[in-house]
JSON list of C-alpha atoms in Angstrom, two decimals:
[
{"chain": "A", "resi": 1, "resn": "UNK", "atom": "CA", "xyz": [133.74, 115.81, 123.06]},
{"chain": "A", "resi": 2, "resn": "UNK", "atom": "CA", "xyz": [130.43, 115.94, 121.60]},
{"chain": "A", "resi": 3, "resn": "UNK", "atom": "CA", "xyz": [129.50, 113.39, 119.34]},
{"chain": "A", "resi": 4, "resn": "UNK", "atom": "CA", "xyz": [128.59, 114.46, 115.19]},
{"chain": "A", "resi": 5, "resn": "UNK", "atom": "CA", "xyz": [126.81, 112.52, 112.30]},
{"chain": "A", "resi": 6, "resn": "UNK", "atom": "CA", "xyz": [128.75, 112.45, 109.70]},
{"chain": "A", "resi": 7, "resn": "UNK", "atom": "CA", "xyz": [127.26, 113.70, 106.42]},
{"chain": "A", "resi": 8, "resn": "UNK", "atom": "CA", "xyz": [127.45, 111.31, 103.65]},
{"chain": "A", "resi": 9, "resn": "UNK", "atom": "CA", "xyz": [129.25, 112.28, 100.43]},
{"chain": "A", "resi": 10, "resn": "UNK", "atom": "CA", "xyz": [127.57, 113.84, 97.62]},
{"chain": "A", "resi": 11, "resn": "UNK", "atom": "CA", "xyz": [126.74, 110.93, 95.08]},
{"chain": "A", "resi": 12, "resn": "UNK", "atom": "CA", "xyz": [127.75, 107.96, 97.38]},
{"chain": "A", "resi": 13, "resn": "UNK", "atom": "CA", "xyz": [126.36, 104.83, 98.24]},
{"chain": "A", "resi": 14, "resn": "UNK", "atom": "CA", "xyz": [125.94, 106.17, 101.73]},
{"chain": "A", "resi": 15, "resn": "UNK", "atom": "CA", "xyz": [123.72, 108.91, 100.98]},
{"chain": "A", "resi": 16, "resn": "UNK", "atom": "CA", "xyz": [121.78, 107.32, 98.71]},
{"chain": "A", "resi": 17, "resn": "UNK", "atom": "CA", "xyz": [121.52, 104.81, 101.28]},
{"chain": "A", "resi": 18, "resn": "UNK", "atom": "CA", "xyz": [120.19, 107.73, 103.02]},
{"chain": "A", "resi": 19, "resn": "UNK", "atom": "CA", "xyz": [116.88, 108.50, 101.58]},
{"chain": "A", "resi": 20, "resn": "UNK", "atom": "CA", "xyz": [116.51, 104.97, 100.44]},
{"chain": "A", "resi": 21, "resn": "UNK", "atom": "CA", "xyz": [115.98, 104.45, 104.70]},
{"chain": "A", "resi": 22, "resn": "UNK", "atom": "CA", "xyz": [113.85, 106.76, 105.07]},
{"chain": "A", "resi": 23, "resn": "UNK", "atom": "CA", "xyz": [111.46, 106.11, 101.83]},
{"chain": "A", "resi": 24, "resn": "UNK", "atom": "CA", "xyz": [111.60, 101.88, 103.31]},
{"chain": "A", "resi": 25, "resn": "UNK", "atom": "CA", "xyz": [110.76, 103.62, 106.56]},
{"chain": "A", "resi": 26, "resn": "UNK", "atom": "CA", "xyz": [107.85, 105.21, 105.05]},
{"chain": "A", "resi": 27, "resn": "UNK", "atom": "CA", "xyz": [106.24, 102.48, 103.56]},
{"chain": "A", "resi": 28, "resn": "UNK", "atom": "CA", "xyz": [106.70, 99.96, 106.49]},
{"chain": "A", "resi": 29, "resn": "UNK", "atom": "CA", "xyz": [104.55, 102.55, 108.32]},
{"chain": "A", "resi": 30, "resn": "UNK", "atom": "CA", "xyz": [101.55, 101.65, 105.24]},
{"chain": "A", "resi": 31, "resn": "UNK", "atom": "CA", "xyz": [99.05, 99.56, 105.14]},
{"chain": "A", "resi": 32, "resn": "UNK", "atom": "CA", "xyz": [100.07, 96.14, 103.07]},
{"chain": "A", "resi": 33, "resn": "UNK", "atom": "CA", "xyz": [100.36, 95.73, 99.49]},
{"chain": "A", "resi": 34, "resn": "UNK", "atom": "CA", "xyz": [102.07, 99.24, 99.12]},
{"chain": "A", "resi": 35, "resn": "UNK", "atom": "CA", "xyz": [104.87, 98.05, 97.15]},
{"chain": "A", "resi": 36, "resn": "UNK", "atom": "CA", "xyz": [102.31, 97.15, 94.64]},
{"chain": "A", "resi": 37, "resn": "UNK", "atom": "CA", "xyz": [100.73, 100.23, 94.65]},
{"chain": "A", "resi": 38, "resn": "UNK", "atom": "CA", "xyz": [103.30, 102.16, 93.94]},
{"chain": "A", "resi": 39, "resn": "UNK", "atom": "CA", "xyz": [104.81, 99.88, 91.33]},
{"chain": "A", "resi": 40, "resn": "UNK", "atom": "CA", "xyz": [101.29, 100.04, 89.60]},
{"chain": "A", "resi": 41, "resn": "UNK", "atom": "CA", "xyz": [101.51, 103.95, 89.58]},
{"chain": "A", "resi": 42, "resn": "UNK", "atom": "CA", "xyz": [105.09, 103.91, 88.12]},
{"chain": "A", "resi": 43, "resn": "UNK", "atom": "CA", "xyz": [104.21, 101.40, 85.44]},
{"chain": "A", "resi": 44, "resn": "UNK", "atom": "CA", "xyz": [106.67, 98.77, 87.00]},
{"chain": "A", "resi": 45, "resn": "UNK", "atom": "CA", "xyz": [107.47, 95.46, 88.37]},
{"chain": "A", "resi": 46, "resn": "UNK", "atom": "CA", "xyz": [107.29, 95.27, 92.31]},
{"chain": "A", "resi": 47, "resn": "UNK", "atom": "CA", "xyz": [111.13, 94.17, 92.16]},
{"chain": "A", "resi": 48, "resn": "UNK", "atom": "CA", "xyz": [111.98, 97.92, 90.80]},
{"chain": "A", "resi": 49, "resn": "UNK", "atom": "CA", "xyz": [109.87, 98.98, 93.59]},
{"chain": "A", "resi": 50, "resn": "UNK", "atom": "CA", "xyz": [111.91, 96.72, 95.72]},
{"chain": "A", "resi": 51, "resn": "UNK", "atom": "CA", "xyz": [115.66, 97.78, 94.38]},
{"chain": "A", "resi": 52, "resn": "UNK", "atom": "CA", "xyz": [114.69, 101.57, 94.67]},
{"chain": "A", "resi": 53, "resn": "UNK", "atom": "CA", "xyz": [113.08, 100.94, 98.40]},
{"chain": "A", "resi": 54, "resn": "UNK", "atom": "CA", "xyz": [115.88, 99.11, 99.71]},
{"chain": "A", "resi": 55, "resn": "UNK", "atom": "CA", "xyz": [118.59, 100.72, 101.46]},
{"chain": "A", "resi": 56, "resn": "UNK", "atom": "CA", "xyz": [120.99, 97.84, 100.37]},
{"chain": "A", "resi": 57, "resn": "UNK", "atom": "CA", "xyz": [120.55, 98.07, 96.94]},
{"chain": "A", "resi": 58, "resn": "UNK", "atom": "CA", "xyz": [122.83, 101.49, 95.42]},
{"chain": "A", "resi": 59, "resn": "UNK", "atom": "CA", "xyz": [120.33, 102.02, 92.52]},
{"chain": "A", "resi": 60, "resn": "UNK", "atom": "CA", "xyz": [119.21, 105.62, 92.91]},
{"chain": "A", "resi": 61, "resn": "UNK", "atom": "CA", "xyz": [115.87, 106.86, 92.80]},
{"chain": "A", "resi": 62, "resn": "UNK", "atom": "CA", "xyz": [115.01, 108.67, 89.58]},
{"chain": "A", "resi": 63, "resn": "UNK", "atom": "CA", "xyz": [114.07, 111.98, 90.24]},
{"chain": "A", "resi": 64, "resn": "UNK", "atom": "CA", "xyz": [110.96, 111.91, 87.74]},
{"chain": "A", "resi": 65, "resn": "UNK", "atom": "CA", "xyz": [109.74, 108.98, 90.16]},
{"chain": "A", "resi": 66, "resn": "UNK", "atom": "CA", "xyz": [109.49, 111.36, 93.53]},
{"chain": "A", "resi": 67, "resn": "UNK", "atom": "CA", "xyz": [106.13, 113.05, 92.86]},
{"chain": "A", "resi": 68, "resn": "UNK", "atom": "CA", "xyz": [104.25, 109.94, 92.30]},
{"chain": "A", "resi": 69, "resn": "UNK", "atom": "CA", "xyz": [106.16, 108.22, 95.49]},
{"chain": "A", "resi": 70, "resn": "UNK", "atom": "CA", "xyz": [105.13, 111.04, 97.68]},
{"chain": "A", "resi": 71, "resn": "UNK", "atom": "CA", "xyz": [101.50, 110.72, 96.51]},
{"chain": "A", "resi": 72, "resn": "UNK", "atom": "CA", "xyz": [101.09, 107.01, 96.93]},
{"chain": "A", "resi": 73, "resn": "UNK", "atom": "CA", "xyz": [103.03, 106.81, 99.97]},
{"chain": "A", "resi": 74, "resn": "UNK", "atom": "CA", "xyz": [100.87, 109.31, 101.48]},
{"chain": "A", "resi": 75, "resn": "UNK", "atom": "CA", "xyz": [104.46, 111.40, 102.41]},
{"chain": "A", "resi": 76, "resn": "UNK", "atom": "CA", "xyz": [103.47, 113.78, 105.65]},
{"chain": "A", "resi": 77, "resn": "UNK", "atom": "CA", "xyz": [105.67, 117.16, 104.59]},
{"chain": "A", "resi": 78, "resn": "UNK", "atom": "CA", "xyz": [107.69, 116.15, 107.74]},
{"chain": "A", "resi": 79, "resn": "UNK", "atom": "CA", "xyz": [108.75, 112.76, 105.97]},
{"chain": "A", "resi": 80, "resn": "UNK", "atom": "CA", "xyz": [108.96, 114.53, 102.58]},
{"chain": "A", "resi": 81, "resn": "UNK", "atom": "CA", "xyz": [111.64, 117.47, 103.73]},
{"chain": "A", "resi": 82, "resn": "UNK", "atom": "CA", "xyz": [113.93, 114.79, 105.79]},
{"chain": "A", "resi": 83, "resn": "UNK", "atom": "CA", "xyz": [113.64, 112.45, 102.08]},
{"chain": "A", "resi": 84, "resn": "UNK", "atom": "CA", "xyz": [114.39, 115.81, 100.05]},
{"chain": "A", "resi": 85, "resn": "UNK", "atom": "CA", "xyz": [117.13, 117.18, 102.25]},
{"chain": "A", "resi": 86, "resn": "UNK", "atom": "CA", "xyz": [118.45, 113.36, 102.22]},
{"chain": "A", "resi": 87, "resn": "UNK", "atom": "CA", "xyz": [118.25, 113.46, 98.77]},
{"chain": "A", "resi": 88, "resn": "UNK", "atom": "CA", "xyz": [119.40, 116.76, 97.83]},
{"chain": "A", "resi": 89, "resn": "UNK", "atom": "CA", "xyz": [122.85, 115.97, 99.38]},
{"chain": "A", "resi": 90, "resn": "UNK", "atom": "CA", "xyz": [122.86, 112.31, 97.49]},
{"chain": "A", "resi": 91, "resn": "UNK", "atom": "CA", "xyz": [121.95, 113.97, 94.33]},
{"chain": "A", "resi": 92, "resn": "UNK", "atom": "CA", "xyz": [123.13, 117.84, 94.20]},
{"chain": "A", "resi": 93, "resn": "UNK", "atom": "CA", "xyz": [121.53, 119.99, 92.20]},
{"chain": "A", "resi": 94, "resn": "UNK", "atom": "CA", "xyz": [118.90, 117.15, 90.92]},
{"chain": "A", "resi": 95, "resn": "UNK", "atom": "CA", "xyz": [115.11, 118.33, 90.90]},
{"chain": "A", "resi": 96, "resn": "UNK", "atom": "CA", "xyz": [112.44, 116.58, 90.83]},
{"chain": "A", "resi": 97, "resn": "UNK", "atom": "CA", "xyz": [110.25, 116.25, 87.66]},
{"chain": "A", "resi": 98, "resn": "UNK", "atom": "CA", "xyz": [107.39, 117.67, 88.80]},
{"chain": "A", "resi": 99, "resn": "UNK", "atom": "CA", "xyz": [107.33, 120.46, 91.60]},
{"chain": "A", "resi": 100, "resn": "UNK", "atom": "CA", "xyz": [104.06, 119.38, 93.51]},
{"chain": "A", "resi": 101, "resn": "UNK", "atom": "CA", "xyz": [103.14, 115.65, 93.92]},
{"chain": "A", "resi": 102, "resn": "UNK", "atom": "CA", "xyz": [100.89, 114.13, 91.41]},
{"chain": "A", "resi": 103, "resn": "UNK", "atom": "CA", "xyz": [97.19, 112.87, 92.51]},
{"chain": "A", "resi": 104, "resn": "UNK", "atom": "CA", "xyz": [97.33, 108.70, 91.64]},
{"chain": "A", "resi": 105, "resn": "UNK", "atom": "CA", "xyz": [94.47, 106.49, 92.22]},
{"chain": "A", "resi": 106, "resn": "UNK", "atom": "CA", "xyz": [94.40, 102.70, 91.64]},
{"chain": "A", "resi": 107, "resn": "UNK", "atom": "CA", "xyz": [92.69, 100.73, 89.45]},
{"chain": "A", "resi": 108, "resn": "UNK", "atom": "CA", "xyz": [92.19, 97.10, 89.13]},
{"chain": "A", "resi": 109, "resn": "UNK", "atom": "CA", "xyz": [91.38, 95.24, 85.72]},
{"chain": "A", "resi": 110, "resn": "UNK", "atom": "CA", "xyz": [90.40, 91.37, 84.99]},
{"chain": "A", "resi": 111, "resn": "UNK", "atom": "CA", "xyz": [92.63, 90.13, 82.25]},
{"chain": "A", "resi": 112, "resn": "UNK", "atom": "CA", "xyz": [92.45, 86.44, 81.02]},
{"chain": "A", "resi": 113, "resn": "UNK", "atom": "CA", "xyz": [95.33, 83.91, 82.76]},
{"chain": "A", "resi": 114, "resn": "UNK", "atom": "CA", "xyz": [97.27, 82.97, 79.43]},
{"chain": "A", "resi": 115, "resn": "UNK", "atom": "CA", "xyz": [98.72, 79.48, 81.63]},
{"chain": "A", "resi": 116, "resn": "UNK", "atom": "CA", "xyz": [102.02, 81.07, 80.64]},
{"chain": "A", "resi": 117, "resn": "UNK", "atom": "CA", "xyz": [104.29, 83.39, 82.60]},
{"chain": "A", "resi": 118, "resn": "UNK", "atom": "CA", "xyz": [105.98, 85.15, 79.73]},
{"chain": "A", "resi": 119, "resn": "UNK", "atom": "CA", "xyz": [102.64, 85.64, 77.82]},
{"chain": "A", "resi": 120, "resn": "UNK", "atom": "CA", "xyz": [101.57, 87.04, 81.86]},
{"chain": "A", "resi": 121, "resn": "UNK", "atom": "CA", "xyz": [104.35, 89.34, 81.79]},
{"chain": "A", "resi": 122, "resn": "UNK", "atom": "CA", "xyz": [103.78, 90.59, 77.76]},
{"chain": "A", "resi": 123, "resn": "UNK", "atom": "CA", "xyz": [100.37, 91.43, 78.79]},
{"chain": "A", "resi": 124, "resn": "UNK", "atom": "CA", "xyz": [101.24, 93.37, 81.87]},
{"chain": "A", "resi": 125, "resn": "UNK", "atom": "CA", "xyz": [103.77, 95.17, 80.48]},
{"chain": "A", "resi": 126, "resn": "UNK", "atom": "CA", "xyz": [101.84, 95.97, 77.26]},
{"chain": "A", "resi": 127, "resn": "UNK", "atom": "CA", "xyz": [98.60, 97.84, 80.26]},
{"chain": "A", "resi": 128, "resn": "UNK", "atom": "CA", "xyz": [101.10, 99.32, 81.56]},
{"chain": "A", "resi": 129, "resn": "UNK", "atom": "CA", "xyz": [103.10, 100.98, 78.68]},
{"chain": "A", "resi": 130, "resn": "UNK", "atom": "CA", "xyz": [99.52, 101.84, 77.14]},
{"chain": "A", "resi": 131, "resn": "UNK", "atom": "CA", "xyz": [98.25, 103.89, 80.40]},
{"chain": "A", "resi": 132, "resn": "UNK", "atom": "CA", "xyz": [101.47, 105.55, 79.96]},
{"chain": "A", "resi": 133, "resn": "UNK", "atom": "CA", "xyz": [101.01, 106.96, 77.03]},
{"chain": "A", "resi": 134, "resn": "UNK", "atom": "CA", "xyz": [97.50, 107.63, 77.70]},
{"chain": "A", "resi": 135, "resn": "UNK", "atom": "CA", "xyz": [98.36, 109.85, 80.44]},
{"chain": "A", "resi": 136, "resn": "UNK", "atom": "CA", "xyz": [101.62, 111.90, 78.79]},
{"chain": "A", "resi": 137, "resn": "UNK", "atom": "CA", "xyz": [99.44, 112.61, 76.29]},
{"chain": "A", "resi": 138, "resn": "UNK", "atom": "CA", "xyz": [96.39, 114.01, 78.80]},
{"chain": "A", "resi": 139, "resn": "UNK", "atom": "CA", "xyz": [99.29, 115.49, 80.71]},
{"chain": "A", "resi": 140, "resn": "UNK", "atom": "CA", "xyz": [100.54, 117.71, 77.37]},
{"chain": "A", "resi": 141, "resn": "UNK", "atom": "CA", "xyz": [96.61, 118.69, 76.70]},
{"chain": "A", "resi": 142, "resn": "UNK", "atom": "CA", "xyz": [96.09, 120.13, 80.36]},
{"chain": "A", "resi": 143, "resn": "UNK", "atom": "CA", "xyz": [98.87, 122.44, 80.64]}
]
């Protein structure tokens, strides 16, 4: 008797597990420092890149994330239709934000060493909120 995959249920851990493999997959295949990349480009800390990388954490991917994970990962359209058909059956009906993937680019800044994680942390945060709002609000003017 021939031997089938079974397909994951809508919604489940498995098939979010699903497209979580195949996004850890991805990024494996990148050059280092990747994970820091692409929590730069989503205004987060590397451990949110971590939980939504990792096939054994259940957090799902937020769909608004996807365009700006296929353009920092560098995504062939071969590894972006297996994530999207992966993802379309963990998430029915769920689109992503934007329909084409959004152009990042990285940028590094000096900031002064305040001796003190937390203060660290406030300032980080405080970039990255900022360049957020700088670029919703150049995203409204082009469109």
């Amino acid at each position: 008797m021939p031997r089938t995959e079974k397909i994951p249920d809508a919604g489940s851990e498995e098939a979010i597990r699903a497209y979580k493999t195949i996004l850890s997959q991805v990024i494996d295949q990148r050059p280092s420092g990747m994970r820091q990349r692409l929590a730069d480009a989503l205004g987060k800390h590397r451990s949110f890149v971590t939980q939504i990388s990792s096939p054994a954490y259940s957090i799902p991917i937020p769909s608004k994330h996807l365009p700006s994970i296929f353009s920092v990962c560098h995504f062939s359209q071969a590894e972006r239709d297996q994530f999207m058909a992966a993802y379309h059956q963990a998430h029915p009906g769920k689109v992503p934000a934007a329909s084409g993937p959004r152009k990042t680019r990285h940028v590094s800044l000096i900031v002064p060493d305040f001796g003190d994680d937390r203060q660290n942390a406030a300032l980080d945060r405080a970039i990255n909120e900022f360049i957020q709002k700088i670029t919703s609000i150049a995203g409204k003017g082009s469109g």
